[in-house]
mmCIF file of C-alpha atoms in Angstrom:
data_model
loop_
_atom_site.group_PDB
_atom_site.id
_atom_site.type_symbol
_atom_site.label_atom_id
_atom_site.label_comp_id
_atom_site.label_asym_id
_atom_site.label_seq_id
_atom_site.Cartn_x
_atom_site.Cartn_y
_atom_site.Cartn_z
ATOM 1 C CA UNK A 7 6.492 -12.267 -33.285
ATOM 2 C CA UNK A 8 5.211 -12.468 -29.726
ATOM 3 C CA UNK A 9 1.936 -14.311 -29.248
ATOM 4 C CA UNK A 10 -0.162 -14.774 -26.135
ATOM 5 C CA UNK A 11 -2.665 -17.545 -25.463
ATOM 6 C CA UNK A 12 -5.084 -17.749 -22.548
ATOM 7 C CA UNK A 13 -6.146 -21.108 -21.139
ATOM 8 C CA UNK A 14 -8.389 -22.275 -18.329
ATOM 9 C CA UNK A 15 -11.891 -23.474 -17.520
ATOM 10 C CA UNK A 16 -14.743 -21.805 -19.345
ATOM 11 C CA UNK A 17 -17.205 -22.482 -16.531
ATOM 12 C CA UNK A 18 -16.687 -21.778 -12.836
ATOM 13 C CA UNK A 19 -19.215 -22.249 -10.025
ATOM 14 C CA UNK A 20 -20.162 -19.339 -7.779
ATOM 15 C CA UNK A 21 -17.928 -18.954 -4.699
ATOM 16 C CA UNK A 22 -15.155 -20.994 -6.335
ATOM 17 C CA UNK A 23 -11.811 -19.827 -7.745
ATOM 18 C CA UNK A 24 -11.248 -18.732 -11.328
ATOM 19 C CA UNK A 25 -7.784 -19.717 -12.571
ATOM 20 C CA UNK A 26 -6.343 -18.683 -15.922
ATOM 21 C CA UNK A 27 -2.931 -19.008 -17.524
ATOM 22 C CA UNK A 28 -1.402 -16.982 -20.330
ATOM 23 C CA UNK A 29 1.405 -18.606 -22.306
ATOM 24 C CA UNK A 30 3.862 -16.314 -24.034
ATOM 25 C CA UNK A 31 5.527 -17.554 -27.217
ATOM 26 C CA UNK A 32 8.022 -15.916 -29.542
ATOM 27 C CA UNK A 33 9.529 -13.631 -26.960
ATOM 28 C CA UNK A 34 10.830 -13.206 -23.444
ATOM 29 C CA UNK A 35 8.982 -12.327 -20.257
ATOM 30 C CA UNK A 36 11.741 -9.866 -19.342
ATOM 31 C CA UNK A 37 11.155 -6.138 -19.464
ATOM 32 C CA UNK A 38 7.377 -6.075 -19.672
ATOM 33 C CA UNK A 39 4.206 -5.732 -17.650
ATOM 34 C CA UNK A 40 2.063 -8.867 -17.994
ATOM 35 C CA UNK A 41 -1.514 -7.726 -17.779
ATOM 36 C CA UNK A 42 -5.015 -9.106 -17.397
ATOM 37 C CA UNK A 43 -8.057 -7.243 -18.732
ATOM 38 C CA UNK A 44 -11.646 -8.414 -18.865
ATOM 39 C CA UNK A 45 -14.660 -7.375 -20.903
ATOM 40 C CA UNK A 46 -18.327 -7.862 -20.241
ATOM 41 C CA UNK A 47 -21.461 -6.258 -21.676
ATOM 42 C CA UNK A 48 -22.309 -4.658 -18.342
ATOM 43 C CA UNK A 49 -18.879 -3.417 -17.277
ATOM 44 C CA UNK A 50 -17.111 -2.851 -20.599
ATOM 45 C CA UNK A 51 -13.327 -3.162 -20.594
ATOM 46 C CA UNK A 52 -11.914 -3.449 -17.087
ATOM 47 C CA UNK A 53 -8.237 -3.464 -16.146
ATOM 48 C CA UNK A 54 -7.658 -6.299 -13.663
ATOM 49 C CA UNK A 55 -3.975 -5.715 -12.984
ATOM 50 C CA UNK A 56 -0.462 -6.634 -13.936
ATOM 51 C CA UNK A 57 2.581 -8.520 -12.799
ATOM 52 C CA UNK A 58 5.890 -6.954 -13.823
ATOM 53 C CA UNK A 59 8.656 -9.292 -14.976
ATOM 54 C CA UNK A 60 10.391 -8.710 -11.616
ATOM 55 C CA UNK A 61 7.328 -10.102 -9.814
ATOM 56 C CA UNK A 62 5.940 -6.747 -8.661
ATOM 57 C CA UNK A 63 2.160 -6.627 -8.905
ATOM 58 C CA UNK A 64 -0.432 -3.871 -9.218
ATOM 59 C CA UNK A 65 -4.084 -4.830 -8.862
ATOM 60 C CA UNK A 66 -7.337 -3.015 -9.426
ATOM 61 C CA UNK A 67 -8.551 -2.049 -5.928
ATOM 62 C CA UNK A 68 -12.010 -3.327 -6.798
ATOM 63 C CA UNK A 69 -10.595 -6.862 -7.133
ATOM 64 C CA UNK A 70 -7.502 -6.725 -4.953
ATOM 65 C CA UNK A 71 -8.882 -8.688 -2.000
ATOM 66 C CA UNK A 72 -9.694 -11.672 -4.254
ATOM 67 C CA UNK A 73 -6.830 -11.530 -6.740
ATOM 68 C CA UNK A 74 -3.426 -13.174 -7.076
ATOM 69 C CA UNK A 75 -1.129 -13.025 -10.078
ATOM 70 C CA UNK A 76 2.003 -15.062 -10.560
ATOM 71 C CA UNK A 77 4.771 -15.528 -13.088
ATOM 72 C CA UNK A 78 6.728 -18.589 -14.214
ATOM 73 C CA UNK A 79 9.717 -17.351 -16.189
ATOM 74 C CA UNK A 80 11.007 -20.878 -16.803
ATOM 75 C CA UNK A 81 7.822 -21.749 -18.662
ATOM 76 C CA UNK A 82 7.217 -18.263 -20.104
ATOM 77 C CA UNK A 83 3.765 -17.957 -18.642
ATOM 78 C CA UNK A 84 1.818 -15.938 -16.109
ATOM 79 C CA UNK A 85 -1.356 -16.695 -14.237
ATOM 80 C CA UNK A 86 -4.373 -15.185 -12.556
ATOM 81 C CA UNK A 87 -6.442 -16.489 -9.647
ATOM 82 C CA UNK A 88 -9.669 -14.804 -8.622
ATOM 83 C CA UNK A 89 -11.400 -16.221 -5.566
ATOM 84 C CA UNK A 90 -15.027 -16.211 -4.434
ATOM 85 C CA UNK A 91 -16.395 -15.521 -7.903
ATOM 86 C CA UNK A 92 -19.939 -14.401 -8.606
ATOM 87 C CA UNK A 93 -21.965 -13.902 -11.757
ATOM 88 C CA UNK A 94 -20.482 -10.409 -11.974
ATOM 89 C CA UNK A 95 -17.125 -12.016 -12.814
ATOM 90 C CA UNK A 96 -18.518 -13.521 -16.013
ATOM 91 C CA UNK A 97 -16.524 -11.958 -18.837
ATOM 92 C CA UNK A 98 -14.066 -12.476 -21.647
ATOM 93 C CA UNK A 99 -10.642 -12.447 -20.043
ATOM 94 C CA UNK A 100 -7.684 -11.171 -22.042
ATOM 95 C CA UNK A 101 -3.999 -11.300 -21.288
ATOM 96 C CA UNK A 102 -1.725 -8.698 -22.818
ATOM 97 C CA UNK A 103 1.879 -7.551 -22.841
ATOM 98 C CA UNK A 104 2.224 -4.027 -21.540
ATOM 99 C CA UNK A 105 4.934 -1.424 -21.686
ATOM 100 C CA UNK A 106 5.256 2.235 -20.904
ATOM 101 C CA UNK A 107 3.941 3.919 -17.764
ATOM 102 C CA UNK A 108 2.045 1.408 -15.643
ATOM 103 C CA UNK A 109 2.426 -0.900 -18.632
ATOM 104 C CA UNK A 110 -0.549 0.766 -20.264
ATOM 105 C CA UNK A 111 0.510 0.248 -23.860
ATOM 106 C CA UNK A 112 -0.938 -3.205 -24.484
ATOM 107 C CA UNK A 113 0.480 -4.956 -27.497
ATOM 108 C CA UNK A 114 -0.063 -7.753 -28.300
ATOM 109 C CA UNK A 115 -3.171 -9.237 -26.723
ATOM 110 C CA UNK A 116 -4.289 -12.824 -26.436
ATOM 111 C CA UNK A 117 -7.430 -13.823 -28.301
ATOM 112 C CA UNK A 118 -9.451 -13.856 -25.075
ATOM 113 C CA UNK A 119 -11.261 -16.612 -23.218
ATOM 114 C CA UNK A 120 -14.861 -16.531 -22.066
ATOM 115 C CA UNK A 121 -15.353 -17.443 -18.435
ATOM 116 C CA UNK A 122 -18.910 -17.982 -17.238
ATOM 117 C CA UNK A 123 -19.742 -18.125 -13.544
ATOM 118 C CA UNK A 124 -22.772 -20.336 -13.053
ATOM 119 C CA UNK A 125 -23.884 -23.309 -11.015
ATOM 120 C CA UNK B 30 -10.189 6.706 -10.202
ATOM 121 C CA UNK B 31 -10.301 8.592 -13.503
ATOM 122 C CA UNK B 32 -13.552 8.190 -15.420
ATOM 123 C CA UNK B 33 -13.326 8.420 -19.207
ATOM 124 C CA UNK B 34 -16.389 9.478 -21.189
ATOM 125 C CA UNK B 35 -16.401 8.821 -24.914
ATOM 126 C CA UNK B 36 -18.653 10.566 -27.404
ATOM 127 C CA UNK B 37 -20.586 10.041 -29.486
ATOM 128 C CA UNK B 38 -21.726 6.558 -28.597
ATOM 129 C CA UNK B 39 -22.237 5.758 -32.265
ATOM 130 C CA UNK B 40 -20.914 7.520 -35.341
ATOM 131 C CA UNK B 41 -22.571 6.732 -38.686
ATOM 132 C CA UNK B 42 -20.353 7.629 -41.603
ATOM 133 C CA UNK B 43 -19.595 6.573 -45.169
ATOM 134 C CA UNK B 44 -16.289 5.182 -46.451
ATOM 135 C CA UNK B 45 -13.973 8.033 -47.367
ATOM 136 C CA UNK B 46 -15.373 10.359 -44.715
ATOM 137 C CA UNK B 47 -13.490 11.760 -41.745
ATOM 138 C CA UNK B 48 -14.220 10.439 -38.252
ATOM 139 C CA UNK B 49 -13.639 12.449 -35.086
ATOM 140 C CA UNK B 50 -13.974 10.639 -31.760
ATOM 141 C CA UNK B 51 -13.818 12.302 -28.372
ATOM 142 C CA UNK B 52 -12.577 11.083 -24.994
ATOM 143 C CA UNK B 53 -13.003 13.292 -21.928
ATOM 144 C CA UNK B 54 -11.417 12.513 -18.558
ATOM 145 C CA UNK B 55 -12.866 13.345 -15.150
ATOM 146 C CA UNK B 56 -9.452 14.721 -14.134
ATOM 147 C CA UNK B 57 -6.249 15.532 -15.897
ATOM 148 C CA UNK B 58 -4.430 12.528 -17.382
ATOM 149 C CA UNK B 59 -0.878 12.492 -16.119
ATOM 150 C CA UNK B 60 1.697 13.207 -18.834
ATOM 151 C CA UNK B 61 -0.996 12.609 -21.457
ATOM 152 C CA UNK B 62 -0.757 8.862 -20.931
ATOM 153 C CA UNK B 63 -3.810 8.199 -23.082
ATOM 154 C CA UNK B 64 -4.169 5.303 -25.510
ATOM 155 C CA UNK B 65 -6.683 4.406 -28.198
ATOM 156 C CA UNK B 66 -7.692 0.887 -29.174
ATOM 157 C CA UNK B 67 -9.735 -0.537 -32.037
ATOM 158 C CA UNK B 68 -11.884 -3.618 -31.549
ATOM 159 C CA UNK B 69 -13.661 -5.624 -34.231
ATOM 160 C CA UNK B 70 -16.314 -8.265 -33.462
ATOM 161 C CA UNK B 71 -14.875 -11.441 -32.001
ATOM 162 C CA UNK B 72 -11.373 -9.972 -31.735
ATOM 163 C CA UNK B 73 -9.214 -8.549 -28.999
ATOM 164 C CA UNK B 74 -8.636 -4.802 -28.977
ATOM 165 C CA UNK B 75 -5.655 -3.532 -30.953
ATOM 166 C CA UNK B 76 -3.423 -0.665 -29.869
ATOM 167 C CA UNK B 77 -3.619 2.301 -32.249
ATOM 168 C CA UNK B 78 -2.278 5.312 -30.363
ATOM 169 C CA UNK B 79 -0.291 5.764 -27.145
ATOM 170 C CA UNK B 80 0.911 8.842 -25.350
ATOM 171 C CA UNK B 81 -2.097 10.671 -26.812
ATOM 172 C CA UNK B 82 -0.506 11.104 -30.238
ATOM 173 C CA UNK B 83 2.074 8.403 -31.036
ATOM 174 C CA UNK B 84 1.008 5.745 -33.511
ATOM 175 C CA UNK B 85 1.701 2.135 -32.580
ATOM 176 C CA UNK B 86 3.728 -0.079 -34.874
ATOM 177 C CA UNK B 87 2.017 -0.796 -38.169
ATOM 178 C CA UNK B 88 -0.812 1.676 -37.704
ATOM 179 C CA UNK B 89 -1.503 3.728 -40.871
ATOM 180 C CA UNK B 90 -1.107 7.484 -40.777
ATOM 181 C CA UNK B 91 -4.810 7.891 -41.457
ATOM 182 C CA UNK B 92 -5.129 7.469 -37.673
ATOM 183 C CA UNK B 93 -4.054 10.382 -35.522
ATOM 184 C CA UNK B 94 -4.458 11.286 -31.879
ATOM 185 C CA UNK B 95 -4.401 14.670 -30.234
ATOM 186 C CA UNK B 96 -5.283 16.425 -27.024
ATOM 187 C CA UNK B 97 -3.990 16.958 -23.532
ATOM 188 C CA UNK B 98 -5.165 17.282 -19.944
ATOM 189 C CA UNK B 99 -8.771 16.121 -19.938
ATOM 190 C CA UNK B 100 -9.759 16.299 -23.612
ATOM 191 C CA UNK B 101 -8.490 13.924 -26.254
ATOM 192 C CA UNK B 102 -9.436 13.161 -29.844
ATOM 193 C CA UNK B 103 -8.912 10.284 -32.246
ATOM 194 C CA UNK B 104 -9.228 11.241 -35.895
ATOM 195 C CA UNK B 105 -9.494 8.873 -38.822
ATOM 196 C CA UNK B 106 -8.809 11.074 -41.826
ATOM 197 C CA UNK B 107 -10.465 8.903 -44.447
ATOM 198 C CA UNK B 108 -12.484 5.850 -43.443
ATOM 199 C CA UNK B 109 -11.601 2.577 -45.096
ATOM 200 C CA UNK B 110 -14.048 -0.377 -44.975
ATOM 201 C CA UNK B 111 -11.840 -2.114 -42.380
ATOM 202 C CA UNK B 112 -11.984 0.914 -40.050
ATOM 203 C CA UNK B 113 -15.612 0.321 -39.075
ATOM 204 C CA UNK B 114 -15.277 -0.952 -35.526
ATOM 205 C CA UNK B 115 -15.525 0.078 -31.884
ATOM 206 C CA UNK B 116 -12.877 2.427 -30.504
ATOM 207 C CA UNK B 117 -11.868 2.735 -26.860
ATOM 208 C CA UNK B 118 -9.695 5.215 -25.050
ATOM 209 C CA UNK B 119 -7.743 4.258 -21.945
ATOM 210 C CA UNK B 120 -5.730 6.290 -19.483
ATOM 211 C CA UNK B 121 -2.589 4.822 -17.964
ATOM 212 C CA UNK B 122 -1.304 7.838 -16.114
ATOM 213 C CA UNK B 123 -2.690 6.754 -12.778
ATOM 214 C CA UNK B 124 -3.753 3.521 -11.170
ATOM 215 C CA UNK B 125 -6.243 1.993 -11.520
ATOM 216 C CA UNK B 126 -5.984 2.184 -15.278
ATOM 217 C CA UNK B 127 -9.385 2.852 -16.798
ATOM 218 C CA UNK B 128 -11.136 2.580 -20.146
ATOM 219 C CA UNK B 129 -13.860 4.620 -21.762
ATOM 220 C CA UNK B 130 -17.167 3.091 -22.770
ATOM 221 C CA UNK B 131 -16.358 3.073 -26.476
ATOM 222 C CA UNK B 132 -17.528 4.698 -29.694
ATOM 223 C CA UNK B 133 -18.925 2.513 -32.447
ATOM 224 C CA UNK B 134 -18.118 3.699 -35.953
ATOM 225 C CA UNK B 135 -20.697 2.190 -38.268
ATOM 226 C CA UNK B 136 -21.363 2.343 -41.977
ATOM 227 C CA UNK B 137 -24.018 4.850 -42.898
#
């Protein structure tokens, strides 16, 4: 079955760029919305955005100015870059496969990776 | 942006009891694109219900979703020990997609 695995640094300094990758195994990138969601005690679950398998993106307006998502179909992975991070970006970051309207039916999810923003 | 309010914040029940969780939207959810997720400590959320009332693959029929417009309900007909967790609703009818704050179902 399809499995997703996040990878990337667990610690990022303020004002720097947070970069994460999600590797998809057991299935194809085609036909789905590849989504990033984060969770923190203060903000709960927050939809970050998605990249459709065609390369079309849809970002949360609250993050749009700092956010870039990309897709590498040859390696079956997708990535997130969030610039100019602050402590408010500290969270567990999940990747998920989405389908349905706006890709809102997330299944499966990665296990999540904790990213802490601190000097 | 649609704001989702879940109630109650915590539900204390015994195994075998019925759980009723509420999710209210600040405006109508387009085409009832409302999902429910279950999250256990240290784990990612798991999709239970989509389209307000359709069960995801592998989800037991003890879980059911209902509602339309701005008011939605997740019902667990008979709580099993593994059902004690936090439950979130999420609307995906309009962007940005948004989640509710969660309801914790705890053992009484």
